Amino acid sequence: MSESAVQLDKTRGSGKGEPLVQVENLKKYFPITGGVFQRRVGDVRAVDGVSFTINRGESFGLVGESGCGKSTIGRTLLRLNDKTDGTVHFDGKDLHELSKNELRKMRTKMQIVFQDPFSSLNPRIKVGEAIGEALLDHGLVSRKELKDRVIETMKICGLADYHYDRFPHEFSGGQRQRIGIARALIMQPEFIVADEPVSALDVSIQAQIINLMSDLQREKQLTYLFISHDLSVVEHLCNRVGVMYLGTMMEMAPTDELFSNPLHPYTKALMSAIPVPDPTLKRERIVLQGDIPSPANPPSGCKFHTRCPMASDICKQQVPEYRDMGNEHFVACHFA
Amino acid sequence: MEQSENRTEQLQEQLKIVKTESPWKIAVRRFTKNRLALIGLIILVIMFLICFIGPYFSPYTLNETDVKNKNVPPGSLHWLGTDKLGRDIMLRVMLAGRISLTVGLVATAISVVIGATLGAVAGFYRRYADTIIMRIADIFLALPTLPILITLGAILSDLKVTPDKRIYFLMLIIGILGWVGLARLVRSQILTLREQEFMQATEALGLRDNRKIFRHLMPNTIPIIIVSATLGVAGAILTESALSFLGLGVVPPTPSWGNMINAANNLIDFRKRPWIWIPPGMCILITVTAINLIGDGLRDALDPKMKNR
């Protein structure tokens, strides 16, 4: 059922809706301090000039290796971190320009589901309160209605009403992730950043959570930024996908286009690593050489040239332009 | 099909019956399994009962002198003997206990309130608040405690503060000098907590600062506050005793365990009348040991890393 729902969604939100989130040339550098006076001696360029747009009702996937800046984008986008440069517009407003009070009001419209269901819940707060407290704090419901609202949301997320008075340590990882989703959902947000919501869970539970999320998207007209390093999950859930490497967007395209016609050598390497459930099938596996370079000292030119099988001199000297290849397909490679 | 539905219902019923346990209840259960800590708790409770209820059963009154019966060794009339003015030692030890325990508790309460608040503010707001508070803490830490206390005690004596008011000043002084350790503990704990994902979640939910501090951060620091406060009471009792022993804390005629041991300064009392100074000394030893046992037990019980139940 949910499978068909996702298919429906793909046709509905294939980049034709109005833009909800616009990220332009976003940069987030974390300072490296050293010496006696803790002076800034360098930067970790976690996010280094990324631009993309997420339209209302679509789910945008962000994939890449660990440490490539996916989560930092998610957090900087919601202003959980301060940005270094660039702009983030949400519903037409520049988030990083809002005052503390305006931002607090805006928080009800955008939410985040965290990766680690164990550290994202306060161990001393009962589940019911954890889910409902934000509603109360924003004055969105009265104390009387609160419990009904919370239980209603808990049921939508596949939790039972008697879970209300329990503490987080009494739940399994999958249940905790449902609590995290319920906590985000009860605010009735328009936009949810899902920061690797299933990577800490068993495969069987992953499917449940992903189906829950796609059902919710259909019912509540949600917009997702889905951060993941699991390409199959992204293919299943997202309308458009961006591929990141070392803080830069390498390729961005609608899901079907990207998976059928990857243009960037990094994307091709990633694709070749997706497991195929057929042991007899022979396929070409592109194995990248070397390790991911340090984001504190990224390579010159194209950041990928140190590991790219196609690299030539131009890649070391010139930063490839981020080009539109048609079909909403963008790529940053000299040879694409 | 129907059968399996029934079974899941039954299972859910069973799950409901399992009582939920808050982190506090788990801590209490662990504490009660710690025999040494329980012994400490029992001793402390008995000490409190003796000190606060005991005097009502005594046939003597506090400052009743009886020169005919001075320096009487322990016997049937005076169970612990009398001092050089013929006052009943047992009654004085009990009343001194009231003073010493109260000073210990109140002084610790003061330092906990100051320390926890300043530590929380420093850890939560960081930047200037943190720098200012922590530099003040460094200054307090750099000051040698005993000379300061002696100086302040001497000032109190010089201002001719009456003995009963002097106790309140003493509580205040010991309390104010003791907040630094706790402030640092609370600050570091809050600095750790605020980087946790659940604190990022409170930011994403747009919760107000006071809810973040009092509902999310403080409950997670209470275990270390409890442990530190418990051990702090023992420390405060010792500090008070040391000062009173030197004649700068609680001063006669108000009794305190410290100023009663002062009798041992007198060579004759020290050699020939041990009943005058041994009972208060034993009381300090027993009380402080009991409190430290409780503190250690609490530390083990409240440590979230100890998973064995």
PDB file of C-alpha atoms in Angstrom, chain A residues 20-295:
ATOM      1  CA  LEU A  20       9.542  25.826   0.249  1.00  0.00           C
ATOM      2  CA  VAL A  21      13.212  25.723   1.156  1.00  0.00           C
ATOM      3  CA  GLN A  22      15.832  27.549  -0.839  1.00  0.00           C
ATOM      4  CA  VAL A  23      19.469  27.102   0.045  1.00  0.00           C
ATOM      5  CA  GLU A  24      21.981  29.267  -1.724  1.00  0.00           C
ATOM      6  CA  ASN A  25      25.733  28.908  -1.563  1.00  0.00           C
ATOM      7  CA  LEU A  26      25.506  27.706   2.035  1.00  0.00           C
ATOM      8  CA  LYS A  27      28.810  27.430   3.853  1.00  0.00           C
ATOM      9  CA  LYS A  28      29.523  26.133   7.305  1.00  0.00           C
ATOM     10  CA  TYR A  29      33.104  26.129   8.540  1.00  0.00           C
ATOM     11  CA  PHE A  30      34.051  24.851  11.966  1.00  0.00           C
ATOM     12  CA  PRO A  31      37.101  26.665  13.300  1.00  0.00           C
ATOM     13  CA  ILE A  32      40.196  24.745  14.326  1.00  0.00           C
ATOM     14  CA  THR A  33      41.834  26.545  17.179  1.00  0.00           C
ATOM     15  CA  GLY A  34      45.338  26.042  18.400  1.00  0.00           C
ATOM     16  CA  GLY A  35      48.162  27.565  20.365  1.00  0.00           C
ATOM     17  CA  VAL A  36      48.113  29.183  23.772  1.00  0.00           C
ATOM     18  CA  PHE A  37      45.477  31.766  22.901  1.00  0.00           C
ATOM     19  CA  GLN A  38      43.137  29.396  21.069  1.00  0.00           C
ATOM     20  CA  ARG A  39      43.582  31.322  17.878  1.00  0.00           C
ATOM     21  CA  ARG A  40      41.850  30.198  14.718  1.00  0.00           C
ATOM     22  CA  VAL A  41      44.441  28.269  12.752  1.00  0.00           C
ATOM     23  CA  GLY A  42      42.174  26.787  10.106  1.00  0.00           C
ATOM     24  CA  ASP A  43      38.698  25.624   9.213  1.00  0.00           C
ATOM     25  CA  VAL A  44      36.952  22.354   8.744  1.00  0.00           C
ATOM     26  CA  ARG A  45      34.912  23.070   5.661  1.00  0.00           C
ATOM     27  CA  ALA A  46      31.972  20.863   6.531  1.00  0.00           C
ATOM     28  CA  VAL A  47      29.679  22.511   4.007  1.00  0.00           C
ATOM     29  CA  ASP A  48      31.377  24.474   1.281  1.00  0.00           C
ATOM     30  CA  GLY A  49      28.982  26.349  -0.955  1.00  0.00           C
ATOM     31  CA  VAL A  50      25.923  24.181  -1.467  1.00  0.00           C
ATOM     32  CA  SER A  51      22.786  25.330  -3.267  1.00  0.00           C
ATOM     33  CA  PHE A  52      19.508  23.527  -3.772  1.00  0.00           C
ATOM     34  CA  THR A  53      15.770  24.048  -3.622  1.00  0.00           C
ATOM     35  CA  ILE A  54      13.158  21.820  -2.059  1.00  0.00           C
ATOM     36  CA  ASN A  55       9.637  22.201  -3.361  1.00  0.00           C
ATOM     37  CA  ARG A  56       6.530  21.902  -1.269  1.00  0.00           C
ATOM     38  CA  GLY A  57       5.364  18.322  -0.932  1.00  0.00           C
ATOM     39  CA  GLU A  58       8.458  16.675  -2.325  1.00  0.00           C
ATOM     40  CA  SER A  59      11.144  14.697  -0.582  1.00  0.00           C
ATOM     41  CA  PHE A  60      14.664  15.635  -1.331  1.00  0.00           C
ATOM     42  CA  GLY A  61      17.366  13.079  -0.611  1.00  0.00           C
ATOM     43  CA  LEU A  62      20.901  13.922   0.364  1.00  0.00           C
ATOM     44  CA  VAL A  63      23.457  11.132   0.076  1.00  0.00           C
ATOM     45  CA  GLY A  64      27.177  10.815   0.566  1.00  0.00           C
ATOM     46  CA  GLU A  65      29.843   9.147   2.693  1.00  0.00           C
ATOM     47  CA  SER A  66      30.073   9.775   6.424  1.00  0.00           C
ATOM     48  CA  GLY A  67      31.686  13.086   7.142  1.00  0.00           C
ATOM     49  CA  CYS A  68      30.734  14.712   3.861  1.00  0.00           C
ATOM     50  CA  GLY A  69      28.571  17.340   5.549  1.00  0.00           C
ATOM     51  CA  LYS A  70      25.074  15.953   5.008  1.00  0.00           C
ATOM     52  CA  SER A  71      24.007  16.275   8.642  1.00  0.00           C
ATOM     53  CA  THR A  72      25.645  19.671   8.955  1.00  0.00           C
ATOM     54  CA  ILE A  73      23.507  20.896   6.069  1.00  0.00           C
ATOM     55  CA  GLY A  74      20.389  19.589   7.800  1.00  0.00           C
ATOM     56  CA  ARG A  75      21.264  21.316  11.025  1.00  0.00           C
ATOM     57  CA  THR A  76      22.469  24.566   9.533  1.00  0.00           C
ATOM     58  CA  LEU A  77      19.370  24.653   7.387  1.00  0.00           C
ATOM     59  CA  LEU A  78      17.220  24.613  10.535  1.00  0.00           C
ATOM     60  CA  ARG A  79      19.601  27.044  12.220  1.00  0.00           C
ATOM     61  CA  LEU A  80      20.596  24.596  14.890  1.00  0.00           C
ATOM     62  CA  ASN A  81      24.096  25.689  13.866  1.00  0.00           C
ATOM     63  CA  ASP A  82      25.008  29.165  12.759  1.00  0.00           C
ATOM     64  CA  LYS A  83      25.994  29.410   9.131  1.00  0.00           C
ATOM     65  CA  THR A  84      29.293  30.786   7.899  1.00  0.00           C
ATOM     66  CA  ASP A  85      27.992  32.174   4.620  1.00  0.00           C
ATOM     67  CA  GLY A  86      25.122  31.901   2.169  1.00  0.00           C
ATOM     68  CA  THR A  87      21.390  32.081   2.707  1.00  0.00           C
ATOM     69  CA  VAL A  88      18.588  29.754   3.712  1.00  0.00           C
ATOM     70  CA  HIS A  89      15.074  30.838   2.832  1.00  0.00           C
ATOM     71  CA  PHE A  90      12.151  28.989   4.348  1.00  0.00           C
ATOM     72  CA  ASP A  91       8.759  29.918   2.990  1.00  0.00           C
ATOM     73  CA  GLY A  92      10.297  33.105   1.648  1.00  0.00           C
ATOM     74  CA  LYS A  93      11.951  34.205   4.898  1.00  0.00           C
ATOM     75  CA  ASP A  94      15.687  34.216   5.537  1.00  0.00           C
ATOM     76  CA  LEU A  95      16.014  31.944   8.578  1.00  0.00           C
ATOM     77  CA  HIS A  96      19.410  33.201   9.644  1.00  0.00           C
ATOM     78  CA  GLU A  97      18.179  36.775   9.751  1.00  0.00           C
ATOM     79  CA  LEU A  98      15.207  36.136  12.034  1.00  0.00           C
ATOM     80  CA  SER A  99      15.259  37.355  15.630  1.00  0.00           C
ATOM     81  CA  LYS A 100      15.246  34.798  18.417  1.00  0.00           C
ATOM     82  CA  ASN A 101      11.528  35.262  18.944  1.00  0.00           C
ATOM     83  CA  GLU A 102      10.579  35.055  15.273  1.00  0.00           C
ATOM     84  CA  LEU A 103      12.729  31.972  14.924  1.00  0.00           C
ATOM     85  CA  ARG A 104      10.989  30.350  17.875  1.00  0.00           C
ATOM     86  CA  LYS A 105       7.632  30.833  16.172  1.00  0.00           C
ATOM     87  CA  MET A 106       9.042  29.500  12.924  1.00  0.00           C
ATOM     88  CA  ARG A 107      10.197  26.344  14.715  1.00  0.00           C
ATOM     89  CA  THR A 108       6.654  25.011  14.723  1.00  0.00           C
ATOM     90  CA  LYS A 109       6.734  24.774  10.929  1.00  0.00           C
ATOM     91  CA  MET A 110       9.972  22.856  10.564  1.00  0.00           C
ATOM     92  CA  GLN A 111      11.104  19.869  12.518  1.00  0.00           C
ATOM     93  CA  ILE A 112      13.897  17.341  12.639  1.00  0.00           C
ATOM     94  CA  VAL A 113      14.072  13.610  13.296  1.00  0.00           C
ATOM     95  CA  PHE A 114      17.464  12.629  14.620  1.00  0.00           C
ATOM     96  CA  GLN A 115      19.700   9.767  13.700  1.00  0.00           C
ATOM     97  CA  ASP A 116      20.304   8.273  17.119  1.00  0.00           C
ATOM     98  CA  PRO A 117      17.052   7.358  18.855  1.00  0.00           C
ATOM     99  CA  PHE A 118      18.950   6.774  22.102  1.00  0.00           C
ATOM    100  CA  SER A 119      20.519  10.163  22.589  1.00  0.00           C
ATOM    101  CA  SER A 120      17.680  12.173  21.073  1.00  0.00           C
ATOM    102  CA  LEU A 121      15.308  11.546  23.987  1.00  0.00           C
ATOM    103  CA  ASN A 122      15.881  12.982  27.447  1.00  0.00           C
ATOM    104  CA  PRO A 123      16.176   9.976  29.787  1.00  0.00           C
ATOM    105  CA  ARG A 124      14.334  11.727  32.618  1.00  0.00           C
ATOM    106  CA  ILE A 125      11.257  12.877  30.742  1.00  0.00           C
ATOM    107  CA  LYS A 126       8.266  10.635  30.187  1.00  0.00           C
ATOM    108  CA  VAL A 127       7.367   9.921  26.599  1.00  0.00           C
ATOM    109  CA  GLY A 128       4.005  11.677  26.766  1.00  0.00           C
ATOM    110  CA  GLU A 129       5.561  14.849  28.046  1.00  0.00           C
ATOM    111  CA  ALA A 130       8.466  14.662  25.606  1.00  0.00           C
ATOM    112  CA  ILE A 131       6.041  14.517  22.692  1.00  0.00           C
ATOM    113  CA  GLY A 132       3.623  17.133  23.973  1.00  0.00           C
ATOM    114  CA  GLU A 133       5.784  19.690  25.744  1.00  0.00           C
ATOM    115  CA  ALA A 134       6.478  21.801  22.685  1.00  0.00           C
ATOM    116  CA  LEU A 135       2.758  22.251  21.991  1.00  0.00           C
ATOM    117  CA  LEU A 136       2.306  23.486  25.530  1.00  0.00           C
ATOM    118  CA  ASP A 137       5.389  25.683  25.424  1.00  0.00           C
ATOM    119  CA  HIS A 138       4.174  27.369  22.242  1.00  0.00           C
ATOM    120  CA  GLY A 139       0.694  27.724  23.715  1.00  0.00           C
ATOM    121  CA  LEU A 140      -0.859  25.785  20.846  1.00  0.00           C
ATOM    122  CA  VAL A 141      -3.168  23.665  23.008  1.00  0.00           C
ATOM    123  CA  SER A 142      -4.608  23.901  26.494  1.00  0.00           C
ATOM    124  CA  ARG A 143      -3.466  21.520  29.195  1.00  0.00           C
ATOM    125  CA  LYS A 144      -6.774  19.654  28.973  1.00  0.00           C
ATOM    126  CA  GLU A 145      -6.553  18.920  25.276  1.00  0.00           C
ATOM    127  CA  LEU A 146      -2.876  18.102  25.429  1.00  0.00           C
ATOM    128  CA  LYS A 147      -3.124  14.466  26.452  1.00  0.00           C
ATOM    129  CA  ASP A 148      -5.695  13.661  23.757  1.00  0.00           C
ATOM    130  CA  ARG A 149      -3.567  15.316  21.114  1.00  0.00           C
ATOM    131  CA  VAL A 150      -0.450  13.465  22.244  1.00  0.00           C
ATOM    132  CA  ILE A 151      -2.191  10.085  22.325  1.00  0.00           C
ATOM    133  CA  GLU A 152      -3.713  10.714  18.926  1.00  0.00           C
ATOM    134  CA  THR A 153      -0.294  11.481  17.477  1.00  0.00           C
ATOM    135  CA  MET A 154       1.253   8.500  19.250  1.00  0.00           C
ATOM    136  CA  LYS A 155      -1.328   6.227  17.659  1.00  0.00           C
ATOM    137  CA  ILE A 156      -0.640   7.654  14.216  1.00  0.00           C
ATOM    138  CA  CYS A 157       3.013   6.803  14.741  1.00  0.00           C
ATOM    139  CA  GLY A 158       2.239   3.260  15.834  1.00  0.00           C
ATOM    140  CA  LEU A 159       2.582   3.691  19.584  1.00  0.00           C
ATOM    141  CA  ALA A 160      -0.017   2.622  22.145  1.00  0.00           C
ATOM    142  CA  ASP A 161      -1.752   4.937  24.609  1.00  0.00           C
ATOM    143  CA  TYR A 162      -0.286   3.173  27.633  1.00  0.00           C
ATOM    144  CA  HIS A 163       3.172   4.224  26.441  1.00  0.00           C
ATOM    145  CA  TYR A 164       2.268   7.741  27.543  1.00  0.00           C
ATOM    146  CA  ASP A 165       3.587   7.399  31.074  1.00  0.00           C
ATOM    147  CA  ARG A 166       6.726   5.457  30.264  1.00  0.00           C
ATOM    148  CA  PHE A 167      10.320   6.530  30.259  1.00  0.00           C
ATOM    149  CA  PRO A 168      12.501   6.334  27.135  1.00  0.00           C
ATOM    150  CA  HIS A 169      14.712   3.593  28.593  1.00  0.00           C
ATOM    151  CA  GLU A 170      11.718   1.245  28.499  1.00  0.00           C
ATOM    152  CA  PHE A 171      11.541   1.328  24.693  1.00  0.00           C
ATOM    153  CA  SER A 172      13.382  -0.372  21.853  1.00  0.00           C
ATOM    154  CA  GLY A 173      15.277   1.550  19.194  1.00  0.00           C
ATOM    155  CA  GLY A 174      12.437   1.368  16.654  1.00  0.00           C
ATOM    156  CA  GLN A 175       9.877   2.534  19.199  1.00  0.00           C
ATOM    157  CA  ARG A 176      12.136   5.385  20.252  1.00  0.00           C
ATOM    158  CA  GLN A 177      12.443   6.473  16.643  1.00  0.00           C
ATOM    159  CA  ARG A 178       8.631   6.485  16.450  1.00  0.00           C
ATOM    160  CA  ILE A 179       8.607   8.696  19.535  1.00  0.00           C
ATOM    161  CA  GLY A 180      11.053  11.019  17.779  1.00  0.00           C
ATOM    162  CA  ILE A 181       8.808  11.138  14.736  1.00  0.00           C
ATOM    163  CA  ALA A 182       5.720  11.742  16.891  1.00  0.00           C
ATOM    164  CA  ARG A 183       7.526  14.586  18.645  1.00  0.00           C
ATOM    165  CA  ALA A 184       8.284  16.216  15.297  1.00  0.00           C
ATOM    166  CA  LEU A 185       4.871  15.500  13.851  1.00  0.00           C
ATOM    167  CA  ILE A 186       2.677  16.816  16.666  1.00  0.00           C
ATOM    168  CA  MET A 187       3.685  20.358  15.753  1.00  0.00           C
ATOM    169  CA  GLN A 188       2.042  19.805  12.357  1.00  0.00           C
ATOM    170  CA  PRO A 189       5.121  21.056  10.535  1.00  0.00           C
ATOM    171  CA  GLU A 190       5.341  21.660   6.826  1.00  0.00           C
ATOM    172  CA  PHE A 191       8.919  20.540   6.581  1.00  0.00           C
ATOM    173  CA  ILE A 192      10.841  17.746   8.290  1.00  0.00           C
ATOM    174  CA  VAL A 193      14.558  17.139   8.153  1.00  0.00           C
ATOM    175  CA  ALA A 194      15.122  13.415   8.589  1.00  0.00           C
ATOM    176  CA  ASP A 195      18.757  13.056   9.588  1.00  0.00           C
ATOM    177  CA  GLU A 196      19.531   9.408   8.841  1.00  0.00           C
ATOM    178  CA  PRO A 197      16.420   8.340  10.735  1.00  0.00           C
ATOM    179  CA  VAL A 198      16.868   4.637  10.052  1.00  0.00           C
ATOM    180  CA  SER A 199      20.613   4.074  10.010  1.00  0.00           C
ATOM    181  CA  ALA A 200      20.685   3.087  13.700  1.00  0.00           C
ATOM    182  CA  LEU A 201      17.916   0.516  13.285  1.00  0.00           C
ATOM    183  CA  ASP A 202      17.576  -3.111  12.202  1.00  0.00           C
ATOM    184  CA  VAL A 203      16.689  -3.662   8.571  1.00  0.00           C
ATOM    185  CA  SER A 204      13.208  -4.989   9.414  1.00  0.00           C
ATOM    186  CA  ILE A 205      12.513  -1.947  11.585  1.00  0.00           C
ATOM    187  CA  GLN A 206      13.979   0.348   8.922  1.00  0.00           C
ATOM    188  CA  ALA A 207      11.246  -0.714   6.532  1.00  0.00           C
ATOM    189  CA  GLN A 208       8.538   0.012   9.109  1.00  0.00           C
ATOM    190  CA  ILE A 209       9.868   3.472   9.843  1.00  0.00           C
ATOM    191  CA  ILE A 210      10.318   4.332   6.175  1.00  0.00           C
ATOM    192  CA  ASN A 211       6.792   3.184   5.361  1.00  0.00           C
ATOM    193  CA  LEU A 212       5.491   5.193   8.304  1.00  0.00           C
ATOM    194  CA  MET A 213       7.286   8.254   7.011  1.00  0.00           C
ATOM    195  CA  SER A 214       5.989   7.902   3.476  1.00  0.00           C
ATOM    196  CA  ASP A 215       2.426   7.288   4.708  1.00  0.00           C
ATOM    197  CA  LEU A 216       2.674  10.412   6.831  1.00  0.00           C
ATOM    198  CA  GLN A 217       3.967  12.397   3.921  1.00  0.00           C
ATOM    199  CA  ARG A 218       0.972  11.432   1.838  1.00  0.00           C
ATOM    200  CA  GLU A 219      -1.559  12.158   4.599  1.00  0.00           C
ATOM    201  CA  LYS A 220      -0.068  15.387   5.918  1.00  0.00           C
ATOM    202  CA  GLN A 221       1.414  16.853   2.707  1.00  0.00           C
ATOM    203  CA  LEU A 222       4.849  16.965   4.310  1.00  0.00           C
ATOM    204  CA  THR A 223       8.063  18.076   2.701  1.00  0.00           C
ATOM    205  CA  TYR A 224      11.147  16.062   3.585  1.00  0.00           C
ATOM    206  CA  LEU A 225      14.840  16.594   3.471  1.00  0.00           C
ATOM    207  CA  PHE A 226      15.932  13.008   3.774  1.00  0.00           C
ATOM    208  CA  ILE A 227      19.574  12.583   4.729  1.00  0.00           C
ATOM    209  CA  SER A 228      20.982   9.118   4.279  1.00  0.00           C
ATOM    210  CA  HIS A 229      23.959   7.115   3.188  1.00  0.00           C
ATOM    211  CA  ASP A 230      21.739   4.281   2.044  1.00  0.00           C
ATOM    212  CA  LEU A 231      21.011   4.719  -1.657  1.00  0.00           C
ATOM    213  CA  SER A 232      18.256   2.128  -1.769  1.00  0.00           C
ATOM    214  CA  VAL A 233      16.315   3.955   0.932  1.00  0.00           C
ATOM    215  CA  VAL A 234      16.693   7.238  -0.897  1.00  0.00           C
ATOM    216  CA  GLU A 235      15.625   5.674  -4.194  1.00  0.00           C
ATOM    217  CA  HIS A 236      12.518   4.311  -2.503  1.00  0.00           C
ATOM    218  CA  LEU A 237      11.472   7.495  -0.757  1.00  0.00           C
ATOM    219  CA  CYS A 238      12.742  10.558  -2.579  1.00  0.00           C
ATOM    220  CA  ASN A 239      11.696  12.542  -5.638  1.00  0.00           C
ATOM    221  CA  ARG A 240      15.024  14.204  -6.133  1.00  0.00           C
ATOM    222  CA  VAL A 241      18.482  13.344  -4.879  1.00  0.00           C
ATOM    223  CA  GLY A 242      21.642  15.320  -4.268  1.00  0.00           C
ATOM    224  CA  VAL A 243      25.002  13.575  -4.032  1.00  0.00           C
ATOM    225  CA  MET A 244      27.549  15.190  -1.759  1.00  0.00           C
ATOM    226  CA  TYR A 245      31.277  14.766  -1.481  1.00  0.00           C
ATOM    227  CA  LEU A 246      33.471  16.627   1.008  1.00  0.00           C
ATOM    228  CA  GLY A 247      31.039  19.450   1.632  1.00  0.00           C
ATOM    229  CA  THR A 248      30.127  20.060  -2.016  1.00  0.00           C
ATOM    230  CA  MET A 249      27.166  18.977  -4.088  1.00  0.00           C
ATOM    231  CA  MET A 250      28.513  16.818  -6.913  1.00  0.00           C
ATOM    232  CA  GLU A 251      25.340  15.890  -8.698  1.00  0.00           C
ATOM    233  CA  MET A 252      21.655  16.556  -8.292  1.00  0.00           C
ATOM    234  CA  ALA A 253      18.796  15.092 -10.306  1.00  0.00           C
ATOM    235  CA  PRO A 254      15.312  13.602 -10.041  1.00  0.00           C
ATOM    236  CA  THR A 255      15.612  10.126  -8.531  1.00  0.00           C
ATOM    237  CA  ASP A 256      14.771   8.116 -11.658  1.00  0.00           C
ATOM    238  CA  GLU A 257      17.087  10.202 -13.799  1.00  0.00           C
ATOM    239  CA  LEU A 258      19.960   9.924 -11.325  1.00  0.00           C
ATOM    240  CA  PHE A 259      19.665   6.183 -10.880  1.00  0.00           C
ATOM    241  CA  SER A 260      19.268   5.449 -14.593  1.00  0.00           C
ATOM    242  CA  ASN A 261      21.798   7.948 -15.849  1.00  0.00           C
ATOM    243  CA  PRO A 262      24.440   8.902 -13.254  1.00  0.00           C
ATOM    244  CA  LEU A 263      26.877  11.387 -14.788  1.00  0.00           C
ATOM    245  CA  HIS A 264      29.415  12.053 -12.062  1.00  0.00           C
ATOM    246  CA  PRO A 265      32.117   9.399 -11.547  1.00  0.00           C
ATOM    247  CA  TYR A 266      31.537   9.596  -7.775  1.00  0.00           C
ATOM    248  CA  THR A 267      27.837   8.868  -8.206  1.00  0.00           C
ATOM    249  CA  LYS A 268      28.680   5.984 -10.514  1.00  0.00           C
ATOM    250  CA  ALA A 269      31.006   4.551  -7.870  1.00  0.00           C
ATOM    251  CA  LEU A 270      28.286   4.866  -5.234  1.00  0.00           C
ATOM    252  CA  MET A 271      25.718   3.223  -7.499  1.00  0.00           C
ATOM    253  CA  SER A 272      28.003   0.292  -8.181  1.00  0.00           C
ATOM    254  CA  ALA A 273      28.168  -0.345  -4.437  1.00  0.00           C
ATOM    255  CA  ILE A 274      24.401  -0.871  -4.020  1.00  0.00           C
ATOM    256  CA  PRO A 275      23.894  -4.530  -3.182  1.00  0.00           C
ATOM    257  CA  VAL A 276      21.844  -6.451  -5.718  1.00  0.00           C
ATOM    258  CA  PRO A 277      19.773  -9.358  -4.399  1.00  0.00           C
ATOM    259  CA  ASP A 278      21.044 -11.771  -7.035  1.00  0.00           C
ATOM    260  CA  PRO A 279      24.328 -13.578  -6.309  1.00  0.00           C
ATOM    261  CA  THR A 280      24.704 -14.858  -9.875  1.00  0.00           C
ATOM    262  CA  LEU A 281      24.589 -11.427 -11.417  1.00  0.00           C
ATOM    263  CA  LYS A 282      27.972 -10.185 -12.518  1.00  0.00           C
ATOM    264  CA  ARG A 283      28.412  -6.474 -12.343  1.00  0.00           C
ATOM    265  CA  GLU A 284      31.139  -3.960 -12.675  1.00  0.00           C
ATOM    266  CA  ARG A 285      32.201  -2.680  -9.297  1.00  0.00           C
ATOM    267  CA  ILE A 286      34.012   0.653  -9.223  1.00  0.00           C
ATOM    268  CA  VAL A 287      36.278   0.635  -6.188  1.00  0.00           C
ATOM    269  CA  LEU A 288      37.559   4.051  -5.191  1.00  0.00           C
ATOM    270  CA  GLN A 289      41.191   4.271  -4.211  1.00  0.00           C
ATOM    271  CA  GLY A 290      42.414   5.977  -1.078  1.00  0.00           C
ATOM    272  CA  ASP A 291      40.563   7.667   1.743  1.00  0.00           C
ATOM    273  CA  ILE A 292      38.316  10.667   1.834  1.00  0.00           C
ATOM    274  CA  PRO A 293      40.597  13.745   2.152  1.00  0.00           C
ATOM    275  CA  SER A 294      40.429  15.984   5.198  1.00  0.00           C
ATOM    276  CA  PRO A 295      37.788  18.715   4.921  1.00  0.00           C
TER     277      PRO A 295
END
